[in-house]
Amino acid sequence: PKYVAVDDMLTCFVRPTFGPKSWELPLQQVPFPERVEKYKWFAYFLLNGSIVPKMKTLTGYYTTQPIIVTQDWASRKTTALVQTLVKHKIDSKAKLLEQWEENPKFLLGALALW
């Protein structure tokens, strides 16, 4: 997965096939499908500063590495962050900034756990 800042979207890579013999085509970058993993990766890119660059200064203060948010097993901190993003359908910087405009303390509790 990758966050593409100019498009403000998460993408992933797929290996498409073609025809009845399923010939493999080159890797293609596509928008990330709408599933919980999309929000996990958004949380990861948020925590590592890719989405909001000022958050990069916080990475040294986290008690665990941001990559754990993408794992299948869940801890309290990952669940709090991901569930909040899913509930509000926050999967882009624009949506996040819009939510922060309405509620400046949005994600504060979930991010404080990190």
PDB file of C-alpha atoms in Angstrom:
ATOM      1  CA  PRO A   1       0.000   0.000   0.000  1.00  0.00           C
ATOM      2  CA  LYS A   2       0.977   3.584  -0.607  1.00  0.00           C
ATOM      3  CA  TYR A   3      -0.409   7.017   0.225  1.00  0.00           C
ATOM      4  CA  VAL A   4      -0.372   9.240  -2.859  1.00  0.00           C
ATOM      5  CA  ALA A   5      -0.390  12.815  -1.560  1.00  0.00           C
ATOM      6  CA  VAL A   6      -1.134  14.548  -4.871  1.00  0.00           C
ATOM      7  CA  ASP A   7      -4.297  12.453  -5.266  1.00  0.00           C
ATOM      8  CA  ASP A   8      -4.990  12.289  -1.494  1.00  0.00           C
ATOM      9  CA  MET A   9      -5.752   8.598  -1.662  1.00  0.00           C
ATOM     10  CA  LEU A  10      -4.508   5.202  -0.606  1.00  0.00           C
ATOM     11  CA  THR A  11      -3.486   2.835  -3.345  1.00  0.00           C
ATOM     12  CA  CYS A  12      -2.357  -0.750  -3.507  1.00  0.00           C
ATOM     13  CA  PHE A  13      -0.750  -2.929  -6.114  1.00  0.00           C
ATOM     14  CA  VAL A  14      -2.450  -5.844  -7.836  1.00  0.00           C
ATOM     15  CA  ARG A  15      -1.224  -8.392 -10.334  1.00  0.00           C
ATOM     16  CA  PRO A  16      -3.992  -8.632 -12.940  1.00  0.00           C
ATOM     17  CA  THR A  17      -4.494 -11.542 -15.296  1.00  0.00           C
ATOM     18  CA  PHE A  18      -5.997 -11.698 -18.767  1.00  0.00           C
ATOM     19  CA  GLY A  19      -7.821 -14.231 -20.862  1.00  0.00           C
ATOM     20  CA  PRO A  20      -8.892 -17.831 -20.365  1.00  0.00           C
ATOM     21  CA  LYS A  21      -5.302 -18.841 -19.565  1.00  0.00           C
ATOM     22  CA  SER A  22      -4.995 -16.087 -16.919  1.00  0.00           C
ATOM     23  CA  TRP A  23      -1.861 -14.568 -18.396  1.00  0.00           C
ATOM     24  CA  GLU A  24      -0.154 -12.393 -15.831  1.00  0.00           C
ATOM     25  CA  LEU A  25       0.074  -8.701 -16.610  1.00  0.00           C
ATOM     26  CA  PRO A  26       2.455  -6.195 -14.975  1.00  0.00           C
ATOM     27  CA  LEU A  27       1.670  -4.910 -11.493  1.00  0.00           C
ATOM     28  CA  GLN A  28      -0.955  -2.173 -11.466  1.00  0.00           C
ATOM     29  CA  GLN A  29      -1.475   0.541  -8.873  1.00  0.00           C
ATOM     30  CA  VAL A  30      -5.186   0.889  -8.046  1.00  0.00           C
ATOM     31  CA  PRO A  31      -7.280   2.695  -5.406  1.00  0.00           C
ATOM     32  CA  PHE A  32      -7.413   0.686  -2.184  1.00  0.00           C
ATOM     33  CA  PRO A  33     -10.717  -1.218  -1.964  1.00  0.00           C
ATOM     34  CA  GLU A  34     -13.244  -0.244   0.709  1.00  0.00           C
ATOM     35  CA  ARG A  35     -12.437  -2.607   3.595  1.00  0.00           C
ATOM     36  CA  VAL A  36     -11.083  -2.300   7.107  1.00  0.00           C
ATOM     37  CA  GLU A  37      -7.498  -2.773   5.878  1.00  0.00           C
ATOM     38  CA  LYS A  38      -7.819   0.548   4.040  1.00  0.00           C
ATOM     39  CA  TYR A  39      -8.382   2.325   7.353  1.00  0.00           C
ATOM     40  CA  LYS A  40      -5.547   0.408   9.017  1.00  0.00           C
ATOM     41  CA  TRP A  41      -3.157   1.612   6.330  1.00  0.00           C
ATOM     42  CA  PHE A  42      -4.544   5.137   6.544  1.00  0.00           C
ATOM     43  CA  ALA A  43      -3.848   5.037  10.300  1.00  0.00           C
ATOM     44  CA  TYR A  44      -0.302   3.829   9.622  1.00  0.00           C
ATOM     45  CA  PHE A  45       0.400   6.625   7.144  1.00  0.00           C
ATOM     46  CA  LEU A  46      -1.164   9.130   9.540  1.00  0.00           C
ATOM     47  CA  LEU A  47       1.011   7.969  12.437  1.00  0.00           C
ATOM     48  CA  ASN A  48       4.231   7.957  10.414  1.00  0.00           C
ATOM     49  CA  GLY A  49       3.690  11.508   9.162  1.00  0.00           C
ATOM     50  CA  SER A  50       2.959  10.778   5.498  1.00  0.00           C
ATOM     51  CA  ILE A  51      -0.509  12.352   5.640  1.00  0.00           C
ATOM     52  CA  VAL A  52       0.089  15.137   8.143  1.00  0.00           C
ATOM     53  CA  PRO A  53       3.831  15.907   8.047  1.00  0.00           C
ATOM     54  CA  LYS A  54       3.808  17.611  11.476  1.00  0.00           C
ATOM     55  CA  MET A  55       2.925  14.221  13.016  1.00  0.00           C
ATOM     56  CA  LYS A  56       6.335  12.913  11.957  1.00  0.00           C
ATOM     57  CA  THR A  57       7.793  14.822  14.927  1.00  0.00           C
ATOM     58  CA  LEU A  58       5.753  12.590  17.276  1.00  0.00           C
ATOM     59  CA  THR A  59       7.079   9.244  16.049  1.00  0.00           C
ATOM     60  CA  GLY A  60       9.864   9.183  18.643  1.00  0.00           C
ATOM     61  CA  TYR A  61       7.288   9.360  21.435  1.00  0.00           C
ATOM     62  CA  TYR A  62       5.122   6.393  20.406  1.00  0.00           C
ATOM     63  CA  THR A  63       5.308   3.392  22.720  1.00  0.00           C
ATOM     64  CA  THR A  64       5.124   1.031  19.720  1.00  0.00           C
ATOM     65  CA  GLN A  65       5.915   1.260  16.035  1.00  0.00           C
ATOM     66  CA  PRO A  66       3.070   2.548  13.809  1.00  0.00           C
ATOM     67  CA  ILE A  67       3.291  -0.534  11.560  1.00  0.00           C
ATOM     68  CA  ILE A  68       1.507  -2.644  14.199  1.00  0.00           C
ATOM     69  CA  VAL A  69      -1.742  -0.897  13.278  1.00  0.00           C
ATOM     70  CA  THR A  70      -1.732  -2.909  10.017  1.00  0.00           C
ATOM     71  CA  GLN A  71      -1.506  -6.292  11.748  1.00  0.00           C
ATOM     72  CA  ASP A  72      -4.439  -8.691  12.025  1.00  0.00           C
ATOM     73  CA  TRP A  73      -4.306  -8.874  15.796  1.00  0.00           C
ATOM     74  CA  ALA A  74      -5.587  -5.819  17.577  1.00  0.00           C
ATOM     75  CA  SER A  75      -4.503  -3.972  20.678  1.00  0.00           C
ATOM     76  CA  ARG A  76      -6.528  -1.331  22.503  1.00  0.00           C
ATOM     77  CA  LYS A  77      -4.660   1.510  20.825  1.00  0.00           C
ATOM     78  CA  THR A  78      -4.963   0.125  17.294  1.00  0.00           C
ATOM     79  CA  THR A  79      -8.639  -0.704  17.732  1.00  0.00           C
ATOM     80  CA  ALA A  80      -9.450   2.764  19.082  1.00  0.00           C
ATOM     81  CA  LEU A  81      -7.751   4.507  16.178  1.00  0.00           C
ATOM     82  CA  VAL A  82      -8.985   2.260  13.365  1.00  0.00           C
ATOM     83  CA  GLN A  83     -12.576   2.043  14.632  1.00  0.00           C
ATOM     84  CA  THR A  84     -12.772   5.827  14.861  1.00  0.00           C
ATOM     85  CA  LEU A  85     -11.522   6.202  11.282  1.00  0.00           C
ATOM     86  CA  VAL A  86     -13.978   3.551  10.050  1.00  0.00           C
ATOM     87  CA  LYS A  87     -16.923   5.059  11.941  1.00  0.00           C
ATOM     88  CA  HIS A  88     -16.335   8.477  10.379  1.00  0.00           C
ATOM     89  CA  LYS A  89     -15.140   7.095   7.007  1.00  0.00           C
ATOM     90  CA  ILE A  90     -11.872   9.014   7.226  1.00  0.00           C
ATOM     91  CA  ASP A  91      -9.695   7.693   4.412  1.00  0.00           C
ATOM     92  CA  SER A  92      -8.156  10.894   3.046  1.00  0.00           C
ATOM     93  CA  LYS A  93      -6.379  13.974   4.337  1.00  0.00           C
ATOM     94  CA  ALA A  94      -9.257  16.167   3.104  1.00  0.00           C
ATOM     95  CA  LYS A  95     -11.807  14.209   5.150  1.00  0.00           C
ATOM     96  CA  LEU A  96      -9.520  14.284   8.184  1.00  0.00           C
ATOM     97  CA  LEU A  97      -8.995  18.043   7.973  1.00  0.00           C
ATOM     98  CA  GLU A  98     -12.737  18.558   7.505  1.00  0.00           C
ATOM     99  CA  GLN A  99     -13.421  16.503  10.638  1.00  0.00           C
ATOM    100  CA  TRP A 100     -10.767  18.443  12.579  1.00  0.00           C
ATOM    101  CA  GLU A 101     -12.392  21.682  11.427  1.00  0.00           C
ATOM    102  CA  GLU A 102     -15.702  20.545  12.971  1.00  0.00           C
ATOM    103  CA  ASN A 103     -14.128  18.933  16.025  1.00  0.00           C
ATOM    104  CA  PRO A 104     -10.525  19.961  16.846  1.00  0.00           C
ATOM    105  CA  LYS A 105     -10.264  17.129  19.403  1.00  0.00           C
ATOM    106  CA  PHE A 106     -11.187  14.439  16.876  1.00  0.00           C
ATOM    107  CA  LEU A 107      -8.774  11.460  17.317  1.00  0.00           C
ATOM    108  CA  LEU A 108      -7.164  13.055  20.378  1.00  0.00           C
ATOM    109  CA  GLY A 109      -8.121  10.186  22.672  1.00  0.00           C
ATOM    110  CA  ALA A 110      -7.138   7.513  20.154  1.00  0.00           C
ATOM    111  CA  LEU A 111      -3.812   9.176  19.340  1.00  0.00           C
ATOM    112  CA  ALA A 112      -3.004   9.734  23.035  1.00  0.00           C
ATOM    113  CA  LEU A 113      -2.868   5.943  23.461  1.00  0.00           C
ATOM    114  CA  TRP A 114       0.142   5.812  21.163  1.00  0.00           C
TER     115      TRP A 114
END
